[in-house]
Short mmCIF file of C-alpha atoms in Angstrom, two decimals:
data_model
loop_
_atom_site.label_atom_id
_atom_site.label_comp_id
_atom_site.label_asym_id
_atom_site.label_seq_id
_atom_site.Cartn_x
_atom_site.Cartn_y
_atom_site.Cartn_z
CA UNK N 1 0.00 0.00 0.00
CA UNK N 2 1.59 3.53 -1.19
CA UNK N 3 1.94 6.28 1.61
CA UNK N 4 -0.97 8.63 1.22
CA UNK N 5 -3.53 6.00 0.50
CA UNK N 6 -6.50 4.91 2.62
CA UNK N 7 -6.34 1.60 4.19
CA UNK N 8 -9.00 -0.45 2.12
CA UNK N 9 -11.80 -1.97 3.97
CA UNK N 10 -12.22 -5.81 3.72
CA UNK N 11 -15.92 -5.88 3.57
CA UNK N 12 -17.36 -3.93 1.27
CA UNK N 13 -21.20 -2.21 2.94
CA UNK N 14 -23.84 -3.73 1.04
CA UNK N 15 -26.23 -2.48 -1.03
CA UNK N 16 -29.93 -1.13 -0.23
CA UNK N 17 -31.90 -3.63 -1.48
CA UNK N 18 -35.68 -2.26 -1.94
CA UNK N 19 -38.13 -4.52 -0.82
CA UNK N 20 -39.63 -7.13 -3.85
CA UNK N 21 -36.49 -6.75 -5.62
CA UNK N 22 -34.81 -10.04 -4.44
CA UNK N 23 -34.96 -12.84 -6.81
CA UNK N 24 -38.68 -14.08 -7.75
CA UNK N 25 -38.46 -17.66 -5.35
CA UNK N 26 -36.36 -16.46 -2.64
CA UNK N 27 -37.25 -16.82 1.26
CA UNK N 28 -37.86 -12.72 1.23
CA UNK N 29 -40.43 -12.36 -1.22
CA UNK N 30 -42.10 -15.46 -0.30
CA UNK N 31 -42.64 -13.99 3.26
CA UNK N 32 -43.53 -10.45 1.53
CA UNK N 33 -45.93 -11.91 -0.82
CA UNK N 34 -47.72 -14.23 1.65
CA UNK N 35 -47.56 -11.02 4.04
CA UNK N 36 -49.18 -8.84 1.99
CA UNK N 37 -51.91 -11.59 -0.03
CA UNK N 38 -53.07 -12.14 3.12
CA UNK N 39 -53.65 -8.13 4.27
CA UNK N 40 -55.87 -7.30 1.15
CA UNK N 41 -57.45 -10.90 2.14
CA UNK N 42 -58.44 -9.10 5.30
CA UNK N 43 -59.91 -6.92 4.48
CA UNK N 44 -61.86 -8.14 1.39
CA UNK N 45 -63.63 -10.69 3.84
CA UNK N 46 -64.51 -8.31 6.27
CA UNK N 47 -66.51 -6.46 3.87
CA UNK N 48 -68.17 -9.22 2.06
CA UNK N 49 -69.04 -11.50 5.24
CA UNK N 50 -72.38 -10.85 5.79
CA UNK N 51 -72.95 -12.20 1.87
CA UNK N 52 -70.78 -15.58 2.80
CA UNK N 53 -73.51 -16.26 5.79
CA UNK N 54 -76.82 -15.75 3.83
CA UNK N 55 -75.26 -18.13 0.96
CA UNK N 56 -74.70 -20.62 3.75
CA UNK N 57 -78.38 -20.54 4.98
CA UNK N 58 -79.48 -20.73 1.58
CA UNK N 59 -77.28 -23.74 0.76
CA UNK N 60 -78.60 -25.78 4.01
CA UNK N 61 -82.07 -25.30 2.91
CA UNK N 62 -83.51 -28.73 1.93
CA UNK N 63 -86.25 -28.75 -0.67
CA UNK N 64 -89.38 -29.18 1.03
CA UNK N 65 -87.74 -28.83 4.74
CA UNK N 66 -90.05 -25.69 5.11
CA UNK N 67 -92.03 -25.19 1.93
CA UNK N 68 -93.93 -21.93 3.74
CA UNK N 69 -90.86 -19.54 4.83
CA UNK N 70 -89.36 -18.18 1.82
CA UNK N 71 -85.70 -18.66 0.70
CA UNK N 72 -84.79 -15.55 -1.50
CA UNK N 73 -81.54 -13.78 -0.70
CA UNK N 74 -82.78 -10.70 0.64
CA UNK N 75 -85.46 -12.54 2.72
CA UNK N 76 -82.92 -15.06 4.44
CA UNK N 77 -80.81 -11.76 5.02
CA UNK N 78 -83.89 -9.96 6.45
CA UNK N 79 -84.68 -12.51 8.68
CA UNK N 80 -81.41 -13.58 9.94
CA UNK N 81 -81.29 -9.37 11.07
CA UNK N 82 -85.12 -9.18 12.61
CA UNK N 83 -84.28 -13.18 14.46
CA UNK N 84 -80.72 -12.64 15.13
CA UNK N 85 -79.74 -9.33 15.11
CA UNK N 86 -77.60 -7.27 12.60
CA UNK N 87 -74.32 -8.76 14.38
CA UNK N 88 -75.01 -12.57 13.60
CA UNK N 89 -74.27 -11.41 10.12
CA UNK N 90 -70.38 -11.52 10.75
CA UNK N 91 -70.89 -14.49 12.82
CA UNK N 92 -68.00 -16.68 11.94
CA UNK N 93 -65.91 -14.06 10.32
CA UNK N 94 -62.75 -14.73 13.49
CA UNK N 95 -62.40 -18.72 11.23
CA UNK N 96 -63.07 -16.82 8.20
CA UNK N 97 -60.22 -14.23 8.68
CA UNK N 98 -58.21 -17.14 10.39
CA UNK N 99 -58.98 -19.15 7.20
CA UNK N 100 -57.39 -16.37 5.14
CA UNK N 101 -53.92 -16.13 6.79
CA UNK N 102 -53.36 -19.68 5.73
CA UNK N 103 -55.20 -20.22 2.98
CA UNK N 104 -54.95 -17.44 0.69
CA UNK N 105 -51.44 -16.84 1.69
CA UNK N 106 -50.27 -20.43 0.42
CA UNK N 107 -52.94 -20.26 -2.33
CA UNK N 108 -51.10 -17.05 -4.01
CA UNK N 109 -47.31 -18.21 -3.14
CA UNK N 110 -47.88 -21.03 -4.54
CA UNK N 111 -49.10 -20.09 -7.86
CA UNK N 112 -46.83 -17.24 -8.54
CA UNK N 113 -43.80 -20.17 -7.54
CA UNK N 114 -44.89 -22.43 -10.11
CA UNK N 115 -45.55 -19.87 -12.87
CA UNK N 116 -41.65 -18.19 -11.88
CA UNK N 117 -40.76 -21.83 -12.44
CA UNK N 118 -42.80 -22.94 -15.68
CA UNK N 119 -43.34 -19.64 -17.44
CA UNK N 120 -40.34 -19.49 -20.13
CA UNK N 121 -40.66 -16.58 -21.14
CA UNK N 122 -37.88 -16.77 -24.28
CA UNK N 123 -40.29 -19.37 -25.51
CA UNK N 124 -43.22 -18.17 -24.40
CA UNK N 125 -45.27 -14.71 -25.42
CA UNK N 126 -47.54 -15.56 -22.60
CA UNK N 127 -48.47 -18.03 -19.93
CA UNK N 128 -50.10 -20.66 -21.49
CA UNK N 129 -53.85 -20.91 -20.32
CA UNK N 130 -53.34 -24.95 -19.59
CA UNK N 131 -50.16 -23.72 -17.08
CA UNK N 132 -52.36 -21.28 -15.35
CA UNK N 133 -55.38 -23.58 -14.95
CA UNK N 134 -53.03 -26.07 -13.50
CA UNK N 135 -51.09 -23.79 -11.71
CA UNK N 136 -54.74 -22.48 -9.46
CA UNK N 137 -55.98 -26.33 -9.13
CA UNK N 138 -52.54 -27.52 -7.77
CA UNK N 139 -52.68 -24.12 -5.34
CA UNK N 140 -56.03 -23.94 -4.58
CA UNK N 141 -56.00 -27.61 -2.97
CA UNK N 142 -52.99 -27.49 -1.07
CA UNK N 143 -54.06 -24.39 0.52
CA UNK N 144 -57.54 -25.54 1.54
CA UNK N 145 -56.22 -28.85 2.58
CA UNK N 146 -53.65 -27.00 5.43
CA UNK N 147 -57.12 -24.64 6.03
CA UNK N 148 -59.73 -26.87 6.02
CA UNK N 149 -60.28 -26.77 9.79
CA UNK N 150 -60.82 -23.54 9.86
CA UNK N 151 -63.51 -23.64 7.35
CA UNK N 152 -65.48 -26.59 9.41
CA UNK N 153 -65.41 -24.34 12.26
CA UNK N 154 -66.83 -21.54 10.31
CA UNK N 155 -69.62 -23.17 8.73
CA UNK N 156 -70.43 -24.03 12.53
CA UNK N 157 -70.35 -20.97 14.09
CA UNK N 158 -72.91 -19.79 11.18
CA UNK N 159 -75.36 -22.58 11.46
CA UNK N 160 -75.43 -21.02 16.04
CA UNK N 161 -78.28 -18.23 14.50
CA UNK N 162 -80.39 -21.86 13.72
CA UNK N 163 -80.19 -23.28 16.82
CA UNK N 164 -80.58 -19.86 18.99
CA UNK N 165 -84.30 -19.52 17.31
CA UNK N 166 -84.96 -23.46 17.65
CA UNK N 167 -84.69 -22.91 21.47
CA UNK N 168 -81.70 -24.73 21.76
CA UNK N 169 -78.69 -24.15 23.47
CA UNK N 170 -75.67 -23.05 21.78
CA UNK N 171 -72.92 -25.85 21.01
CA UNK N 172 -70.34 -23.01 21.06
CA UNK N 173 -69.12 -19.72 23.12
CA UNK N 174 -66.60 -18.59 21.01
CA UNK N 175 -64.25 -19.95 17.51
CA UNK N 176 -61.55 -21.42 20.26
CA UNK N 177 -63.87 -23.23 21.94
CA UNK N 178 -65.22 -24.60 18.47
CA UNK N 179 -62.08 -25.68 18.21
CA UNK N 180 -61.64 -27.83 21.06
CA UNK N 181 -65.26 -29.15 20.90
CA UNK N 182 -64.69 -30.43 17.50
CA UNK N 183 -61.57 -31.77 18.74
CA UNK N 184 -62.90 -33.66 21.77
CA UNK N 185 -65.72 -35.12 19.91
CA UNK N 186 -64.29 -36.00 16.83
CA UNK N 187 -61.01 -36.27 17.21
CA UNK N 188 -58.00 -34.80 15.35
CA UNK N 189 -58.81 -36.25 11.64
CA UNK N 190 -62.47 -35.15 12.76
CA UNK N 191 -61.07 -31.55 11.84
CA UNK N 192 -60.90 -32.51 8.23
CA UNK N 193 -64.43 -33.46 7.77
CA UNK N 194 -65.70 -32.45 4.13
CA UNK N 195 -61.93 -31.84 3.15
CA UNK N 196 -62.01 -33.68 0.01
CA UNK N 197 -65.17 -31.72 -1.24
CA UNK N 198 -63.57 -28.53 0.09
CA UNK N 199 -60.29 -28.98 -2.01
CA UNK N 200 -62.14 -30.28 -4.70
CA UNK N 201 -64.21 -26.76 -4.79
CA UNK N 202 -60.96 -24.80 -4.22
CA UNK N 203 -59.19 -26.52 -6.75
CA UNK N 204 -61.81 -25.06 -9.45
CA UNK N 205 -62.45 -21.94 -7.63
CA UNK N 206 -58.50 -21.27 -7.72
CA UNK N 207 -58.41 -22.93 -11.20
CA UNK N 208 -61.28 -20.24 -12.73
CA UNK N 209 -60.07 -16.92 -10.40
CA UNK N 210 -56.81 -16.87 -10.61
CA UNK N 211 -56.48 -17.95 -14.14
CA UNK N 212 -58.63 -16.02 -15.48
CA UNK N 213 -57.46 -12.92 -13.50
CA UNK N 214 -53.74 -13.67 -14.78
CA UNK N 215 -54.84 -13.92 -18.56
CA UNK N 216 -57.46 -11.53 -18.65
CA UNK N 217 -54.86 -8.92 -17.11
CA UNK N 218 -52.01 -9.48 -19.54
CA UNK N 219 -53.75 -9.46 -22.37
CA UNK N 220 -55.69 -6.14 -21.52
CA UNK N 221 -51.88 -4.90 -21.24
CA UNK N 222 -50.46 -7.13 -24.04
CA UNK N 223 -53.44 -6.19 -26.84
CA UNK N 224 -54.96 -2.52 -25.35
CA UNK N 225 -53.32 0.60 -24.17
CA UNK N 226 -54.72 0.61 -20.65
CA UNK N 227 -51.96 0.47 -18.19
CA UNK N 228 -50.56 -1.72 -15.07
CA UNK N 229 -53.33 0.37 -12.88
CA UNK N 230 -56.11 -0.30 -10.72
CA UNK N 231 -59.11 0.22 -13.82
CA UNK N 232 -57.04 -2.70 -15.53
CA UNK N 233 -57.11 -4.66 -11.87
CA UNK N 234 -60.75 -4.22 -11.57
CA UNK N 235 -61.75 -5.09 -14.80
CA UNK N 236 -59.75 -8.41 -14.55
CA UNK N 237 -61.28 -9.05 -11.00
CA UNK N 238 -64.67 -8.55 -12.38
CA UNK N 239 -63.82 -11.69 -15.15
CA UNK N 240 -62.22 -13.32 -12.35
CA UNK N 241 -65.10 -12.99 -9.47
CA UNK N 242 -67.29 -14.53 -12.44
CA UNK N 243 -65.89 -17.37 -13.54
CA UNK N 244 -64.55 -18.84 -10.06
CA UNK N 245 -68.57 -18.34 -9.14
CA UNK N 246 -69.86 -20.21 -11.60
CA UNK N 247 -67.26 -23.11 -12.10
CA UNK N 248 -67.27 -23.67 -7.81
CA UNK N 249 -70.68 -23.11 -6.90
CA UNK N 250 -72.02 -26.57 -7.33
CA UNK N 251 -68.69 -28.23 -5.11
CA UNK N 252 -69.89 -25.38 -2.34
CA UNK N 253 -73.38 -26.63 -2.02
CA UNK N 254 -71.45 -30.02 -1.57
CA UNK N 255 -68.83 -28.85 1.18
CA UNK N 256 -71.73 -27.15 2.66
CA UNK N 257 -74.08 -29.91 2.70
CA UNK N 258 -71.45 -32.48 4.29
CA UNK N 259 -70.02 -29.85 6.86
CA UNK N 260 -73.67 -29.39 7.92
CA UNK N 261 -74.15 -33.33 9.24
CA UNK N 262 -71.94 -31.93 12.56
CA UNK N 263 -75.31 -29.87 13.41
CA UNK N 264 -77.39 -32.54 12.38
CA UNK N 265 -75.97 -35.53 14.20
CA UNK N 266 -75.24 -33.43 17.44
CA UNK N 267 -79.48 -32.59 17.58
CA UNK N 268 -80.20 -36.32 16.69
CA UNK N 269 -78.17 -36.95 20.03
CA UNK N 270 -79.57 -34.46 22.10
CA UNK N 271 -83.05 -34.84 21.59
CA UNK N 272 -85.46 -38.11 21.10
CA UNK N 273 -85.81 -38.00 18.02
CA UNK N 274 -85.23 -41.67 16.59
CA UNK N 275 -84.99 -40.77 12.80
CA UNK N 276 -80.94 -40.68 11.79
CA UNK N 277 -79.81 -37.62 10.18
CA UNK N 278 -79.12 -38.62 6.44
CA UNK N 279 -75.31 -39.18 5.96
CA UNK N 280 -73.78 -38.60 3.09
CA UNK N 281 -71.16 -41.61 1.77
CA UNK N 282 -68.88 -38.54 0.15
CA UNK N 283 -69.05 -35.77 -2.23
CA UNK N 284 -70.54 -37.77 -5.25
CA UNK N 285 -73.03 -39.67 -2.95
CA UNK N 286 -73.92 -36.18 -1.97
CA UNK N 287 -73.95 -34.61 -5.75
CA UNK N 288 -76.22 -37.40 -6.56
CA UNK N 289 -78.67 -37.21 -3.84
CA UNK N 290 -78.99 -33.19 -4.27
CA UNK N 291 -79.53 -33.53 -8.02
CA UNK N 292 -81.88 -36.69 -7.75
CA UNK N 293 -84.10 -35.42 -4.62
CA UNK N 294 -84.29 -31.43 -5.49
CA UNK N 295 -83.02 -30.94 -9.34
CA UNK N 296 -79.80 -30.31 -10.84
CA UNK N 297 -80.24 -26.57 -10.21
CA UNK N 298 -80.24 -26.97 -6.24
CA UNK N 299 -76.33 -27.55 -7.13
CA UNK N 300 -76.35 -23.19 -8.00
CA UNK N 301 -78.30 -22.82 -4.80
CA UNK N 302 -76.85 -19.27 -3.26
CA UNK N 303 -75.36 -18.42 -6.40
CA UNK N 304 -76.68 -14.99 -6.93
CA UNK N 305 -75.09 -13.94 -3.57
CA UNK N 306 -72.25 -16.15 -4.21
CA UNK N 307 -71.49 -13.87 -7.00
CA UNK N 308 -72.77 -10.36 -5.13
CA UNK N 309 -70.16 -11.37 -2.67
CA UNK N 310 -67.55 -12.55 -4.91
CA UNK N 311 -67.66 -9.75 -7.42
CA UNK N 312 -66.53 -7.07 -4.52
CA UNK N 313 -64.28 -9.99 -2.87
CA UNK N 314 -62.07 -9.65 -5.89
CA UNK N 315 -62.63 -6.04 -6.74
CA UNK N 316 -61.64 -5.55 -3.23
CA UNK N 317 -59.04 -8.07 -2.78
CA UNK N 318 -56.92 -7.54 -6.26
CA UNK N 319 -57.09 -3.99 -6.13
CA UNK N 320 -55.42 -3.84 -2.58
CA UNK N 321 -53.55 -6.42 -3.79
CA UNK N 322 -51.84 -5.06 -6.37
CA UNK N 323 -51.59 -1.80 -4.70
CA UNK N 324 -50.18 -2.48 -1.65
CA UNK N 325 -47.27 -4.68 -3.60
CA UNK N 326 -46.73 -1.34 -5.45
CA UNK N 327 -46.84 0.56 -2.80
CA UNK N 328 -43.96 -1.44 -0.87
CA UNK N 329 -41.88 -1.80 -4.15
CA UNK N 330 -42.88 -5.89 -4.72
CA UNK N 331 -43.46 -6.35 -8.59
CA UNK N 332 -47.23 -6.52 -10.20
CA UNK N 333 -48.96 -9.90 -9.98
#
């Protein structure tokens, strides 16, 4: 070293690296993604709740159960308010949010992983619609598998309102104690119950939203002049919320359906009644049985507000979505 020169330092400082700039798979955008996927998931379901109840009630509804009361969307809403109060609308929303921080945050990570890792883009001008499909189906099912006990406990802290204006007691006192309760009585598998019907609707409700969301968005950039904004984010939500309502809708009657036995076969127990609760085999046995007893279109039962709710859930979600990634520097979806 010549006299007059600084003595060099061995480590050299690092660089500022601005957050969603690391490499596309790495630990650090993983953990931002899921982070922020499962903010916007927030608060999307906090708005849209009350919607996700009223389909539930609808979907319970046998044909014939109760041929008086009426079953219209705005009736079951206006009478779960005047019976229940306007607060047993966001009854179950604590499992719903719960749901969210594990289900949409895996859903999302794993999606954008495998399209980092099968999108060749030298090759390819776009990612091909069969990649995307199979991309949402493979996500969509692993997440709701890991979240599927959160879901059973949801569907069961809805179905309290029922049993409050029966006159009977409540099974539960808060989404912890669900918990445990479903634990004690059924065990730890018992948490799974309905998890093959609830994949299977996740699967194509992952398959239709967030393909159709990734296509219809790049090719609104790719063939128009709109830009990377929130107009082109809403109108690719709005193809999105569609298509993922009418390609799961039938598999959420399904879930639904088998979830509800819990309520069932807990009354049968608790009262004298000695005719059995009909128990569905599995999701076919229960497709078939719907479709042969009340008609093929009892599978779309609660699709209108299905689609009122899912139409703002993914206005609501993408939009925040995509803004809060831009506003902490992580790329566009």
């Amino acid at each position: 070293m010549s006299d007059g020169e600084l003595p060099s330092s061995s480590k050299e400082p690092k660089p500022f690296v601005r957050p969603g700039s690391e490499p596309a798979n790495s630990i650090q955008q993983i953990a931002l993604k899921y982070f922020l996927s499962c903010s916007a998931a927030l608060v999307a379901e906090s708005v849209t709740y009350p919607l996700d109840i009223t389909k539930t009630r609808l979907q319970i509804a046998r044909k014939g159960a109760a041929a008086s009361q009426k079953t219209g969307m705005f009736r079951v809403t206006y009478d779960i308010v005047r019976n229940e109060g306007a607060s047993s609308l966001w009854r179950g929303v604590a499992p719903a949010i719960y749901r969210h921080y594990i289900y949409t945050g895996i859903r999302l990570g794993t999606y954008e992983a495998m399209r980092n890792s099968w999108f060749d883009k030298e090759k390819e001008k776009s990612f091909p619609l069969w990649k995307s499909a199979s991309c949402g189906l493979i996500s969509g099912a692993v997440a709701q598998f890991v979240a599927s006990p959160t879901d059973l406990v949801k569907v069961q802290m809805q179905m309290e309102g029922l049993r409050k204006m029966q006159n009977l007691p409540p099974r539960f006192t808060s989404t912890w104690h669900a918990f445990s309760s479903l634990h004690k009585q059924h065990g730890f598998r018992g948490l799974w119950m309905g998890w093959i019907p609830n994949c299977q609707r996740a699967a194509l409700l992952n398959m239709a939203d967030l393909a159709t969301y990734d296509r219809v968005k790049h090719w609104l950039l790719r063939e128009t002049n709109l830009k990377d904004n929130w107009l082109t984010h809403a109108m690719s939500s709005a193809f999105a919320g569609f298509a993922a309502a009418v390609v799961s809708t039938p598999a959420d009657v399904v879930k639904t359906r088998i979830m509800d036995q819990l309520r069932h076969l807990h009354d049968h127990d608790h009262t004298t009644s000695s005719k059995p609760p009909r128990i569905y085999k599995g999701s076919l046995d229960c497709l078939v049985h719907i479709v042969k007893k009340e008609g093929f279109f009892a599978l779309y039962r609660g699709f209108i507000p299905i689609y009122i709710r899912m139409a703002p859930w993914s206005l609501t979600f993408w939009v925040s979505y995509e803004e809060i990634r831009r506003l902490v520097g992580a790329p566009s979806f």
